[in-house]
Amino acid sequence: MPATTPTRRSLPTHLARSLVDNLVSLAALLPVILLAALVAAFFSIGRAQAQEIACNGVNLLESWEETDPGSVKSVEAEAALVVNGTGKFWKIEKPGIPASYLLGTMHVTDPRVLAMPEGAPEAFAGAATVIVESDEVLDEKKAQIALFSDPSLTMFTDGSTIESYLDADQKAILTEGLKARGLPLPAVARMKPWMIASFVSLPPCELSRKAGGALFLDQKLARDAVSQGKTLKGLETIVEQIRALDDLPIAFHISSLVDMLKLGTAVEDAMETTTDLYLEGRIATIMPMLKAASHIIGGGDMEQQSVAFEQRIVTDRNHVMATRARPSLDAGNVFMAVGALHLPGPEGVVELLRKDGFTLTVMP
């Protein structure tokens, strides 16, 4: 088992105050961690109660090197098979037009993530157009109205509750897991599982930074683009992103939420490991690592779940992003920023743009 970590603070007892302080998180980003972070990115905690909380996560892969080297080798072997699996900053070229750039992001406020890789600040400064996943992050009220225009996306509207879908073991895990985070199950029982997950998915240190008003990278890029007079374009609407979640079977959402709660404080370790891999540009290693964490720590088997998740939340959206970005990229001089998990693979954004006639080169 991985080394234990210091006791962490419980999440705040109050619910998030406003939507869209973030984009879809770890977007892309992951059946147990990233699925919830995908939604959690839309929420912020009340800034009046913001307080600095230290991050305590440890790198799981480094721990497993000592305790379970076989799992490390398996994770690395799976990642090695993924095309375009390394690198988070890419140059996009096509004859006759100015070069553009593609940055894979993590939708978190970690200062290490906010410090873009070498060459990216200059590419951003020189771009005429900036593309992000959703430009609705700049208008919270509009985003709230859009999201809640269809109550069925966020709540059970047929008279059922989440308890209607739980077996006895799942109910016990959910009840205790939420109680430990200051959320009694009856208070959130009408919410869709992904809504509940959004309140408990991120480490306390990340939540405290959000509470203090810290921006995540995509959000900062969007605001800087507008303030500098650049053209800002979004590839998806928030409702489209949430519908992608809602399209997944309820059993998947329940299982993902329960597995995440079973991870307990190891969620912080998974986030730290994800961040380390991102900073190293080892993007294709993130998903295999999270699957291994679910199995080793939580005792779950994410294989079937991850296939459905990757198809609907990652692959399907890759095609939407590449298609909608193409007209701007054909004009050139674009800085495009999307969740890093959208870049690798045979149907990742990098490969899809290559099929459209662009030359993509990873930047050192």
Coordinates of C-alpha atoms in Angstrom, one line a residue, residues 51-361:
Q51 CA -8.3 30.3 4.3
E52 CA -4.9 29.0 3.3
I53 CA -4.6 25.2 3.5
A54 CA -1.4 23.4 2.7
C55 CA -1.4 20.6 0.1
N56 CA -0.4 17.3 1.6
G57 CA -0.6 14.9 -1.4
V58 CA 2.3 12.5 -2.2
N59 CA 3.3 11.1 -5.6
L60 CA 1.7 7.6 -5.8
L61 CA 4.0 6.4 -8.5
E62 CA 7.0 7.2 -6.3
S63 CA 5.4 5.4 -3.4
W64 CA 4.6 2.4 -5.6
E65 CA 8.3 2.2 -6.7
E66 CA 9.0 0.9 -3.2
T67 CA 5.8 -1.0 -2.4
D68 CA 4.4 -2.2 -5.8
P69 CA 6.9 -1.8 -8.6
G70 CA 4.8 -4.1 -10.8
S71 CA 2.0 -1.6 -10.9
V72 CA 4.4 1.2 -11.9
K73 CA 5.7 -0.9 -14.8
S74 CA 2.2 -1.8 -15.9
V75 CA 1.1 1.9 -15.8
E76 CA 4.2 2.9 -17.8
A77 CA 3.7 0.1 -20.3
E78 CA 0.1 1.1 -21.0
A79 CA 1.1 4.8 -21.4
A80 CA 3.9 3.9 -23.8
L81 CA 1.4 2.5 -26.3
V82 CA -0.4 5.8 -26.6
V83 CA 0.4 8.0 -29.6
N84 CA 1.3 11.6 -28.8
G85 CA 1.4 10.5 -25.1
T86 CA 4.1 12.9 -24.0
G87 CA 4.2 16.7 -24.3
K88 CA 1.7 19.4 -23.3
F89 CA 2.8 22.2 -25.7
W90 CA 2.6 21.9 -29.4
K91 CA 3.3 24.0 -32.5
I92 CA 0.6 23.9 -35.2
E93 CA 1.7 24.7 -38.8
K94 CA 0.3 24.7 -42.3
P95 CA 1.9 26.1 -45.4
G96 CA 1.0 29.7 -46.2
I97 CA -0.5 30.7 -42.8
P98 CA 1.1 31.9 -39.5
A99 CA 1.9 29.3 -36.9
S100 CA -0.5 28.5 -34.1
Y101 CA 0.1 26.8 -30.7
L102 CA -1.8 24.2 -28.6
L103 CA -1.4 24.0 -24.9
G104 CA -2.8 21.2 -22.8
T105 CA -4.0 22.4 -19.4
M106 CA -5.1 21.3 -16.0
H107 CA -8.1 23.3 -14.8
V108 CA -6.7 23.8 -11.3
T109 CA -5.2 26.8 -9.5
D110 CA -1.9 25.2 -8.6
P111 CA 0.8 27.9 -9.1
R112 CA 3.0 25.2 -10.7
V113 CA 0.4 24.7 -13.4
L114 CA -0.2 28.4 -13.9
A115 CA 3.5 28.8 -14.8
M116 CA 3.2 27.8 -18.5
P117 CA 6.0 25.9 -20.2
E118 CA 8.9 27.6 -21.9
G119 CA 7.8 29.4 -25.1
A120 CA 4.1 29.4 -24.2
P121 CA 3.9 32.9 -22.7
E122 CA 5.5 34.4 -25.8
A123 CA 3.2 32.4 -28.1
F124 CA 0.2 33.7 -26.1
A125 CA 1.4 37.3 -26.3
G126 CA 1.8 37.1 -30.0
A127 CA -1.5 35.4 -30.8
A128 CA -4.4 37.3 -32.4
T129 CA -7.0 34.7 -31.3
V130 CA -7.2 32.6 -28.1
I131 CA -9.3 29.5 -28.0
V132 CA -10.5 27.8 -24.8
E133 CA -12.9 25.1 -24.0
S134 CA -15.7 27.4 -23.0
D135 CA -15.7 31.2 -23.1
E136 CA -18.8 31.2 -20.8
V137 CA -16.5 31.3 -17.9
L138 CA -16.3 35.0 -18.4
D139 CA -20.1 35.5 -17.7
E140 CA -21.1 33.6 -14.5
K141 CA -24.7 34.7 -14.5
K142 CA -25.3 33.7 -18.1
A143 CA -23.7 30.3 -17.4
Q144 CA -25.8 29.8 -14.4
I145 CA -29.0 30.6 -16.3
A146 CA -28.0 28.2 -19.1
L147 CA -27.1 25.4 -16.8
F148 CA -30.2 25.5 -14.7
S149 CA -32.5 26.0 -17.6
D150 CA -32.9 22.2 -17.7
P151 CA -33.3 21.0 -14.1
S152 CA -32.9 17.4 -15.1
L153 CA -29.2 18.0 -15.8
T154 CA -28.5 18.7 -12.1
M155 CA -31.4 17.1 -10.2
F156 CA -33.6 14.0 -10.2
T157 CA -36.9 15.3 -11.5
D158 CA -38.9 12.1 -11.6
G159 CA -39.5 11.8 -7.8
S160 CA -36.5 9.6 -7.2
T161 CA -33.4 10.3 -5.2
I162 CA -29.9 9.0 -5.3
E163 CA -30.8 6.6 -2.6
S164 CA -33.2 4.9 -5.1
Y165 CA -30.1 3.7 -7.0
L166 CA -27.9 2.6 -4.1
D167 CA -27.4 -0.9 -2.7
A168 CA -26.9 -1.3 1.1
D169 CA -23.1 -1.1 0.9
Q170 CA -23.1 1.9 -1.4
K171 CA -25.5 3.7 0.8
A172 CA -23.3 3.1 3.8
I173 CA -20.1 4.3 2.0
L174 CA -21.9 7.4 0.7
T175 CA -23.5 8.2 4.0
E176 CA -20.2 8.0 5.9
G177 CA -18.1 9.6 3.2
L178 CA -20.4 12.6 2.9
K179 CA -20.8 13.0 6.6
A180 CA -17.0 13.2 7.0
R181 CA -17.1 16.1 4.6
G182 CA -20.0 17.9 6.3
L183 CA -22.7 16.9 3.8
P184 CA -25.6 14.8 5.2
L185 CA -26.9 12.5 2.5
P186 CA -30.6 13.7 2.9
A187 CA -29.5 17.2 2.1
V188 CA -28.1 16.3 -1.3
A189 CA -30.2 13.2 -2.1
R190 CA -32.1 15.0 -5.0
M191 CA -28.9 16.0 -6.7
K192 CA -27.4 14.0 -9.6
P193 CA -24.3 12.0 -8.5
W194 CA -22.0 14.2 -10.5
M195 CA -23.3 17.2 -8.6
I196 CA -22.6 15.6 -5.3
A197 CA -19.1 14.5 -6.5
S198 CA -18.4 18.1 -7.4
F199 CA -18.5 19.1 -3.7
V200 CA -16.1 16.4 -2.5
S201 CA -13.7 15.8 -5.4
L202 CA -11.0 18.3 -5.0
P203 CA -8.3 18.5 -2.2
P204 CA -8.9 21.1 0.5
C205 CA -5.8 23.1 -0.7
E206 CA -7.3 23.5 -4.1
L207 CA -10.7 24.5 -2.7
S208 CA -9.0 27.1 -0.4
R209 CA -7.3 28.7 -3.3
K210 CA -10.5 28.9 -5.3
A211 CA -12.2 30.4 -2.2
G212 CA -9.5 33.1 -2.2
G213 CA -10.3 34.0 -5.8
A214 CA -7.4 32.2 -7.5
L215 CA -7.8 31.6 -11.2
F216 CA -7.1 28.4 -13.0
L217 CA -4.9 28.5 -16.1
D218 CA -7.7 28.4 -18.8
Q219 CA -9.7 31.0 -16.9
K220 CA -6.6 33.3 -16.6
L221 CA -5.9 32.9 -20.3
A222 CA -9.5 33.8 -21.2
R223 CA -9.4 36.9 -19.1
D224 CA -6.0 38.0 -20.3
A225 CA -7.1 37.6 -23.9
V226 CA -10.1 39.9 -23.4
S227 CA -8.1 42.5 -21.5
Q228 CA -5.4 42.5 -24.2
G229 CA -8.0 42.9 -27.0
K230 CA -7.5 39.5 -28.5
T231 CA -10.4 37.5 -30.1
L232 CA -11.6 34.9 -27.6
K233 CA -13.5 31.8 -28.8
G234 CA -15.0 28.9 -26.9
L235 CA -15.3 25.4 -28.4
E236 CA -18.2 24.2 -26.3
T237 CA -21.0 25.5 -24.1
I238 CA -21.4 24.6 -20.5
V239 CA -24.7 22.9 -21.2
E240 CA -22.9 20.7 -23.8
Q241 CA -20.3 19.8 -21.3
I242 CA -22.8 18.8 -18.7
R243 CA -24.9 16.9 -21.1
A244 CA -21.9 14.8 -21.9
L245 CA -21.8 13.8 -18.2
D246 CA -25.5 13.3 -18.1
D247 CA -25.4 10.9 -21.0
L248 CA -23.4 8.4 -19.0
P249 CA -25.4 5.7 -17.2
I250 CA -26.5 6.4 -13.7
A251 CA -24.8 3.2 -12.5
F252 CA -21.5 4.7 -13.8
H253 CA -22.0 7.9 -11.8
I254 CA -23.0 6.0 -8.7
S255 CA -20.0 3.7 -8.9
S256 CA -17.6 6.6 -9.6
L257 CA -18.9 8.6 -6.7
V258 CA -18.6 5.7 -4.3
D259 CA -15.2 4.7 -5.5
M260 CA -14.0 8.3 -5.0
L261 CA -15.3 8.4 -1.5
K262 CA -13.5 5.1 -0.8
L263 CA -10.3 6.7 -1.8
G264 CA -10.7 9.1 1.1
T265 CA -7.7 11.3 1.6
A266 CA -5.9 9.5 -1.2
V267 CA -7.8 11.8 -3.5
E268 CA -5.1 14.3 -2.6
D269 CA -2.4 11.9 -3.5
A270 CA -4.0 11.2 -6.9
M271 CA -4.3 14.9 -7.6
E272 CA -0.6 15.4 -6.7
T273 CA 0.4 12.6 -8.9
T274 CA -1.7 13.9 -11.8
T275 CA -0.1 17.3 -11.4
D276 CA 3.4 15.9 -11.3
L277 CA 2.8 13.9 -14.5
Y278 CA 1.3 16.9 -16.2
L279 CA 4.2 19.1 -15.3
E280 CA 6.6 16.4 -16.7
G281 CA 4.5 16.2 -19.9
R282 CA 3.6 12.6 -19.3
I283 CA 0.0 13.0 -20.2
A284 CA -0.8 9.5 -21.4
T285 CA 0.4 8.2 -18.0
I286 CA -2.4 10.0 -16.1
M287 CA -5.3 7.8 -16.9
P288 CA -3.5 4.4 -16.3
M289 CA -2.2 5.8 -13.0
L290 CA -5.7 6.7 -11.9
K291 CA -7.1 3.3 -12.8
A292 CA -4.3 1.7 -10.8
A293 CA -5.0 4.0 -7.8
S294 CA -8.7 3.0 -7.9
H295 CA -7.7 -0.7 -7.9
I296 CA -4.9 -0.5 -5.3
I297 CA -6.4 2.0 -2.9
G298 CA -10.1 1.8 -3.4
G299 CA -10.4 -1.9 -4.4
G300 CA -12.4 -0.9 -7.5
D301 CA -12.0 -2.0 -11.1
M302 CA -12.3 1.0 -13.3
E303 CA -11.6 -0.8 -16.6
Q304 CA -15.2 -1.0 -17.9
Q305 CA -16.1 2.4 -16.5
S306 CA -13.1 4.1 -17.9
V307 CA -13.9 2.9 -21.4
A308 CA -17.3 4.6 -21.3
F309 CA -15.9 7.7 -19.7
E310 CA -13.1 8.1 -22.1
Q311 CA -15.4 7.7 -25.1
R312 CA -18.1 10.2 -24.1
I313 CA -16.1 12.7 -22.0
V314 CA -12.8 12.6 -23.8
T315 CA -13.0 11.1 -27.3
D316 CA -16.3 12.5 -28.4
R317 CA -15.4 15.9 -27.3
N318 CA -12.0 15.7 -29.0
H319 CA -13.8 15.6 -32.3
V320 CA -16.0 18.5 -31.4
M321 CA -13.0 20.6 -30.3
A322 CA -10.9 19.8 -33.4
T323 CA -13.8 20.5 -35.8
R324 CA -14.8 23.8 -34.2
A325 CA -11.2 25.0 -33.9
R326 CA -10.4 24.3 -37.5
P327 CA -11.7 27.6 -39.1
S328 CA -9.6 29.7 -36.6
L329 CA -6.5 27.5 -37.1
D330 CA -6.9 27.8 -40.9
A331 CA -6.4 31.6 -40.4
G332 CA -3.4 31.0 -38.2
N333 CA -1.9 33.0 -35.2
V334 CA -4.0 31.1 -32.7
F335 CA -3.2 30.1 -29.1
M336 CA -5.5 27.2 -28.2
A337 CA -5.8 25.8 -24.6
V338 CA -7.8 22.7 -23.8
G339 CA -7.5 20.0 -21.1
A340 CA -4.4 18.0 -21.5
L341 CA -6.2 14.6 -21.6
H342 CA -7.7 15.7 -24.9
L343 CA -4.3 15.7 -26.6
P344 CA -3.0 12.1 -26.7
G345 CA -4.3 9.1 -28.6
P346 CA -5.3 8.1 -32.1
E347 CA -8.4 10.3 -31.7
G348 CA -6.8 13.0 -29.6
V349 CA -6.8 16.6 -30.7
V350 CA -3.2 16.4 -31.9
E351 CA -3.8 13.5 -34.2
L352 CA -7.2 14.8 -35.4
L353 CA -5.6 18.1 -36.5
R354 CA -2.9 16.2 -38.3
K355 CA -5.6 14.4 -40.3
D356 CA -6.9 17.9 -41.2
G357 CA -3.6 18.8 -42.9
F358 CA -1.8 20.5 -40.0
T359 CA 1.7 19.7 -38.9
L360 CA 2.0 19.4 -35.1
T361 CA 5.3 19.3 -33.4

